Each structure stands twice: as structure tokens, then as C-alpha cells.
Amino acid sequence: MMETVHIREGHIGDVEAIFSLVEELGVYEKAGHEIDTSPAQLEKDGFGPNPLFNTYVAVTPGREIVGVAIFYIGYSTWKGKQLYLDDLVVTEAYRRKGVGQQLLDKLISHAQAHGVCQMRWHVLNWNEPA
């Protein structure tokens, strides 16, 4: 069943929700203790004057952020511009409802609009759903 969410660019007011999803991913991957960033660091690095990454968030009609894609544009000397997806996280209650696919579709559109030749994403080998 497809869940009704709106995908939009993340903004500075979303930092706490984004960080909460990052923490949820850390727990899911059994590596929560390895997270060294903070909401303040995400705010500075993603929403400051020279952002190092971009975000898309999945928002419910009730305005709850239930998913995030964190990505940046990189460069391959052989292929050119590439989009690297660092994290795609959907909160547990919204998994298997099409939210992740909607985020991926938005990334594909972004890549096409920005002349990106490839997208890259790595997942842990035991993470079958991803």
C-alpha cells in the first residue's frame, strides 16, 4: 500500500527530525554508538552558507517527517558528475509503504535535472530490504 507523503527539499527547521532519523538508522544498523555528529553539526554542514550535502524529506499530511534522503554531488574523472546517496532512512512505522521509493524517485529526478551521469549508494550486505 502506497503511503501518502509529500517529498520536498529539507530546510533548517527540519534538522531535529533529520537527526532523529539518522539516530534511528544507527540503531537499525547496530551502530548508534558510532554517530559523532549532532543537530548543530548537521545544521552547519547542510544548511549553512556552503552546504556540504542536500536533503529531501518525506512529510505526512500531518506535517510529520517520516523519511529523509541525504546526498551530495560528487565527481568522477572518468564519468563526470555523480549523485552519492549517503543515507536513505524511513521511520519504522512507514517502511514498506512506498516512502523510500518516492524518495528515490525524487533523487532520480534531481539527478536528471542536474546532468548527473550516475547515482551511487552503498548498503550493508545484511540489509536485505535496502
Coordinates of N, CA and C in Angstrom, one line a residue:
M1 N 0.8 -1.2 0.0 CA 0.0 0.0 0.0 C 0.9 1.2 0.0
M2 N 0.6 2.2 -0.9 CA 1.4 3.4 -1.0 C 0.9 4.4 0.0
E3 N 1.9 4.9 0.8 CA 1.5 5.9 1.8 C 1.5 7.3 1.2
T4 N 0.6 8.1 1.6 CA 0.5 9.5 1.1 C 1.5 10.4 1.8
V5 N 2.6 10.8 1.2 CA 3.5 11.7 1.7 C 3.9 12.7 0.6
H6 N 4.4 13.8 1.1 CA 4.9 14.8 0.1 C 6.4 14.8 0.3
I7 N 7.1 14.8 -0.9 CA 8.6 14.9 -0.8 C 9.0 16.3 -1.2
R8 N 9.8 16.9 -0.3 CA 10.3 18.2 -0.6 C 11.7 18.4 -0.1
E9 N 12.4 19.5 -0.5 CA 13.7 19.7 0.0 C 13.7 20.0 1.5
G10 N 14.7 19.5 2.1 CA 14.8 19.7 3.6 C 15.2 21.2 3.8
H11 N 14.8 21.7 5.0 CA 15.3 23.0 5.3 C 15.7 23.1 6.8
I12 N 16.3 24.2 7.2 CA 16.9 24.3 8.5 C 16.0 23.9 9.7
G13 N 14.7 24.1 9.5 CA 13.7 23.8 10.5 C 13.5 22.3 10.7
D14 N 14.1 21.5 9.7 CA 13.9 20.0 9.8 C 15.1 19.3 10.5
V15 N 16.1 20.1 10.9 CA 17.3 19.4 11.4 C 17.0 18.4 12.5
E16 N 16.2 18.8 13.5 CA 16.0 17.9 14.6 C 15.4 16.6 14.1
A17 N 14.4 16.7 13.2 CA 13.7 15.5 12.7 C 14.7 14.6 11.9
I18 N 15.5 15.3 11.1 CA 16.5 14.6 10.3 C 17.5 13.9 11.2
F19 N 18.0 14.6 12.2 CA 18.9 13.9 13.1 C 18.3 12.7 13.8
S20 N 17.0 12.8 14.2 CA 16.3 11.7 14.8 C 16.3 10.5 13.9
L21 N 16.1 10.7 12.6 CA 16.1 9.6 11.6 C 17.5 9.1 11.5
V22 N 18.5 9.9 11.5 CA 19.9 9.4 11.4 C 20.2 8.5 12.7
E23 N 19.7 8.9 13.8 CA 19.9 8.1 15.0 C 19.1 6.8 14.9
E24 N 17.9 6.8 14.3 CA 17.1 5.6 14.1 C 17.9 4.6 13.1
L25 N 18.5 5.2 12.1 CA 19.3 4.4 11.2 C 20.5 3.7 12.0
G26 N 21.2 4.5 12.9 CA 22.3 4.0 13.7 C 21.8 2.8 14.5
V27 N 20.7 2.9 15.1 CA 20.1 1.8 15.9 C 19.9 0.6 15.0
Y28 N 19.2 0.8 13.9 CA 18.9 -0.2 13.0 C 20.1 -1.0 12.5
E29 N 21.2 -0.2 12.3 CA 22.4 -0.8 11.8 C 23.3 -1.3 12.9
K30 N 22.8 -1.2 14.1 CA 23.5 -1.7 15.3 C 24.8 -0.9 15.5
A31 N 24.8 0.4 15.2 CA 26.0 1.2 15.2 C 25.7 2.6 15.8
G32 N 24.6 2.7 16.5 CA 24.2 4.0 17.1 C 25.4 4.7 17.8
H33 N 26.2 3.9 18.5 CA 27.3 4.5 19.3 C 28.4 5.1 18.4
E34 N 28.3 4.9 17.1 CA 29.3 5.4 16.2 C 29.0 6.8 15.6
I35 N 27.8 7.3 15.9 CA 27.3 8.6 15.4 C 28.0 9.7 16.2
D36 N 28.8 10.5 15.5 CA 29.6 11.6 16.2 C 29.0 13.0 15.9
T37 N 28.1 13.0 14.9 CA 27.5 14.3 14.6 C 26.5 14.7 15.6
S38 N 25.9 15.9 15.4 CA 24.9 16.4 16.3 C 23.9 17.3 15.4
P39 N 22.8 17.6 15.9 CA 21.9 18.5 15.1 C 22.6 19.8 14.7
A40 N 23.4 20.4 15.6 CA 24.2 21.6 15.3 C 25.2 21.4 14.2
Q41 N 25.8 20.2 14.1 CA 26.7 19.9 13.1 C 26.0 19.8 11.7
L42 N 24.9 19.0 11.8 CA 24.1 18.9 10.5 C 23.6 20.3 10.0
E43 N 23.2 21.1 11.0 CA 22.7 22.5 10.6 C 23.8 23.2 9.9
K44 N 25.0 23.2 10.5 CA 26.1 23.9 9.9 C 26.6 23.4 8.6
D45 N 26.7 22.1 8.5 CA 27.2 21.4 7.3 C 26.2 21.3 6.2
G46 N 24.9 21.3 6.5 CA 23.9 21.1 5.5 C 23.1 22.3 5.1
F47 N 23.1 23.3 6.1 CA 22.2 24.4 5.9 C 22.9 25.7 6.1
G48 N 24.2 25.7 6.2 CA 25.0 26.9 6.4 C 25.3 27.6 5.0
P49 N 26.2 28.5 5.0 CA 26.4 29.3 3.8 C 27.1 28.4 2.6
N50 N 27.8 27.4 3.0 CA 28.4 26.5 2.0 C 28.0 25.0 2.3
P51 N 26.8 24.6 2.0 CA 26.3 23.3 2.3 C 27.1 22.2 1.7
L52 N 27.4 21.2 2.5 CA 28.2 20.0 2.0 C 27.3 18.9 1.5
F53 N 26.0 19.0 1.9 CA 25.1 17.9 1.5 C 23.7 18.6 1.3
N54 N 22.8 17.8 0.6 CA 21.4 18.2 0.4 C 20.5 17.1 1.0
T55 N 19.3 17.5 1.2 CA 18.3 16.6 1.7 C 16.9 16.7 1.0
Y56 N 16.3 15.6 0.9 CA 14.8 15.6 0.6 C 14.2 14.9 1.8
V57 N 13.0 15.4 2.2 CA 12.3 14.8 3.3 C 10.9 14.3 2.8
A58 N 10.4 13.3 3.5 CA 9.1 12.8 3.2 C 8.2 13.3 4.4
V59 N 7.1 14.0 4.0 CA 6.3 14.6 5.0 C 4.9 14.1 4.9
T60 N 4.3 13.7 6.0 CA 2.9 13.3 6.0 C 1.9 14.5 5.9
P61 N 0.7 14.2 5.6 CA -0.3 15.3 5.6 C -0.4 16.0 7.0
G62 N 0.0 15.3 8.1 CA 0.0 15.9 9.4 C 1.3 16.7 9.7
R63 N 2.2 16.8 8.7 CA 3.4 17.5 8.7 C 4.5 16.8 9.5
E64 N 4.4 15.5 9.7 CA 5.5 14.7 10.4 C 6.5 14.3 9.3
I65 N 7.8 14.5 9.6 CA 8.8 14.0 8.7 C 9.1 12.5 9.0
V66 N 8.8 11.7 8.0 CA 8.9 10.2 8.2 C 10.0 9.6 7.4
G67 N 10.7 10.4 6.6 CA 11.8 9.8 5.8 C 12.8 10.9 5.4
V68 N 14.0 10.6 5.1 CA 15.0 11.5 4.6 C 15.9 10.8 3.6
A69 N 16.3 11.6 2.6 CA 17.5 11.2 1.8 C 18.5 12.3 1.9
I70 N 19.7 11.9 2.3 CA 20.8 12.8 2.4 C 21.8 12.4 1.4
F71 N 22.2 13.4 0.5 CA 23.0 13.2 -0.6 C 23.9 14.4 -1.0
Y72 N 24.8 14.1 -1.8 CA 25.7 15.2 -2.3 C 26.1 14.9 -3.7
I73 N 26.6 15.9 -4.5 CA 27.1 15.7 -5.8 C 28.6 15.5 -5.7
G74 N 29.1 14.5 -6.3 CA 30.5 14.2 -6.4 C 30.9 14.3 -7.8
Y75 N 32.2 13.8 -8.0 CA 32.7 13.9 -9.4 C 33.6 12.7 -9.6
S76 N 33.4 12.1 -10.8 CA 34.3 11.0 -11.2 C 35.1 11.5 -12.4
T77 N 36.4 11.4 -12.4 CA 37.2 11.9 -13.5 C 36.9 11.1 -14.8
W78 N 36.3 9.9 -14.7 CA 36.0 9.1 -15.8 C 34.6 9.3 -16.3
K79 N 33.7 9.6 -15.4 CA 32.2 9.7 -15.7 C 31.6 11.1 -15.6
G80 N 32.2 11.9 -14.8 CA 31.6 13.3 -14.6 C 30.8 13.3 -13.3
K81 N 29.8 14.2 -13.3 CA 29.0 14.4 -12.1 C 28.3 13.1 -11.7
Q82 N 28.3 12.9 -10.4 CA 27.6 11.7 -9.8 C 26.9 12.2 -8.5
L83 N 25.7 11.6 -8.3 CA 25.0 11.8 -7.1 C 25.3 10.7 -6.1
Y84 N 25.8 11.0 -4.9 CA 26.1 10.0 -3.9 C 25.0 10.1 -2.8
L85 N 24.3 9.0 -2.7 CA 23.3 8.9 -1.6 C 23.9 8.4 -0.4
D86 N 24.1 9.2 0.6 CA 24.7 8.8 1.9 C 23.8 8.0 2.7
D87 N 22.6 8.6 2.9 CA 21.6 7.9 3.8 C 20.2 8.0 3.2
L88 N 19.5 7.0 3.2 CA 18.0 7.0 2.9 C 17.4 6.3 4.1
V89 N 16.6 7.0 4.9 CA 16.0 6.5 6.1 C 14.5 6.7 6.1
V90 N 13.8 5.7 6.4 CA 12.3 5.8 6.6 C 12.0 5.3 8.0
T91 N 11.3 6.0 8.8 CA 11.0 5.6 10.1 C 10.2 4.3 10.1
E92 N 10.4 3.5 11.1 CA 9.9 2.1 11.0 C 8.4 2.0 10.7
A93 N 7.6 2.8 11.2 CA 6.1 2.7 11.0 C 5.8 3.0 9.5
Y94 N 6.6 3.6 8.8 CA 6.3 3.9 7.4 C 7.1 3.1 6.4
R95 N 7.9 2.1 6.8 CA 8.6 1.2 5.9 C 7.7 0.3 5.2
R96 N 8.1 -0.1 4.0 CA 7.3 -1.0 3.1 C 6.0 -0.4 2.7
K97 N 5.9 0.9 2.6 CA 4.7 1.6 2.2 C 5.0 2.5 1.0
G98 N 6.1 2.4 0.4 CA 6.5 3.2 -0.8 C 7.2 4.5 -0.6
V99 N 7.4 4.8 0.7 CA 8.0 6.1 1.0 C 9.5 6.1 0.5
G100 N 10.2 5.1 0.7 CA 11.6 5.0 0.2 C 11.6 5.1 -1.3
Q101 N 10.7 4.5 -2.0 CA 10.7 4.6 -3.4 C 10.4 6.0 -3.9
Q102 N 9.5 6.7 -3.2 CA 9.2 8.1 -3.5 C 10.4 9.0 -3.3
L103 N 11.2 8.7 -2.3 CA 12.4 9.5 -2.1 C 13.4 9.2 -3.2
L104 N 13.6 7.9 -3.6 CA 14.5 7.5 -4.6 C 14.0 8.2 -6.0
D105 N 12.7 8.2 -6.2 CA 12.2 8.8 -7.5 C 12.6 10.3 -7.5
K106 N 12.5 10.9 -6.4 CA 12.8 12.4 -6.3 C 14.3 12.5 -6.6
L107 N 15.2 11.7 -6.0 CA 16.6 11.7 -6.3 C 16.9 11.5 -7.8
I108 N 16.2 10.6 -8.4 CA 16.4 10.3 -9.8 C 16.1 11.6 -10.6
S109 N 14.9 12.2 -10.3 CA 14.6 13.5 -11.0 C 15.6 14.5 -10.8
H110 N 16.1 14.6 -9.5 CA 17.1 15.6 -9.2 C 18.4 15.4 -10.1
A111 N 18.8 14.1 -10.1 CA 20.0 13.7 -10.9 C 19.8 14.1 -12.4
Q112 N 18.7 13.8 -12.9 CA 18.4 14.1 -14.3 C 18.4 15.6 -14.6
A113 N 17.8 16.3 -13.7 CA 17.7 17.8 -13.8 C 19.1 18.5 -13.7
H114 N 20.0 17.8 -13.0 CA 21.3 18.4 -12.8 C 22.4 17.7 -13.7
G115 N 22.1 17.0 -14.7 CA 23.0 16.4 -15.6 C 24.0 15.4 -14.9
V116 N 23.5 14.7 -13.9 CA 24.3 13.7 -13.3 C 24.3 12.4 -14.1
C117 N 25.5 11.8 -14.2 CA 25.6 10.6 -15.1 C 25.4 9.3 -14.3
Q118 N 25.5 9.3 -13.0 CA 25.3 8.1 -12.2 C 25.0 8.4 -10.8
M119 N 24.3 7.5 -10.2 CA 24.0 7.6 -8.8 C 24.7 6.4 -8.0
R120 N 25.2 6.7 -6.8 CA 25.9 5.7 -6.1 C 25.3 5.6 -4.7
W121 N 25.2 4.4 -4.2 CA 24.6 4.2 -2.8 C 25.2 2.8 -2.4
H122 N 25.7 2.8 -1.2 CA 26.2 1.6 -0.6 C 25.3 1.2 0.6
V123 N 25.0 -0.1 0.7 CA 24.2 -0.6 1.8 C 25.0 -1.8 2.5
L124 N 24.7 -2.0 3.7 CA 25.4 -3.2 4.4 C 24.8 -4.4 3.8
N125 N 25.7 -5.4 3.6 CA 25.3 -6.6 2.9 C 24.2 -7.4 3.6
W126 N 24.0 -7.2 4.9 CA 22.9 -7.9 5.6 C 21.6 -7.2 5.5
N127 N 21.6 -6.0 4.9 CA 20.3 -5.1 4.9 C 19.5 -5.5 3.6
E128 N 18.9 -6.6 3.7 CA 18.1 -7.1 2.5 C 17.0 -6.2 2.0
P129 N 16.3 -5.5 3.0 CA 15.2 -4.6 2.4 C 15.8 -3.5 1.6
A130 N 16.9 -3.0 2.0 CA 17.5 -1.8 1.3 C 18.0 -2.3 -0.1

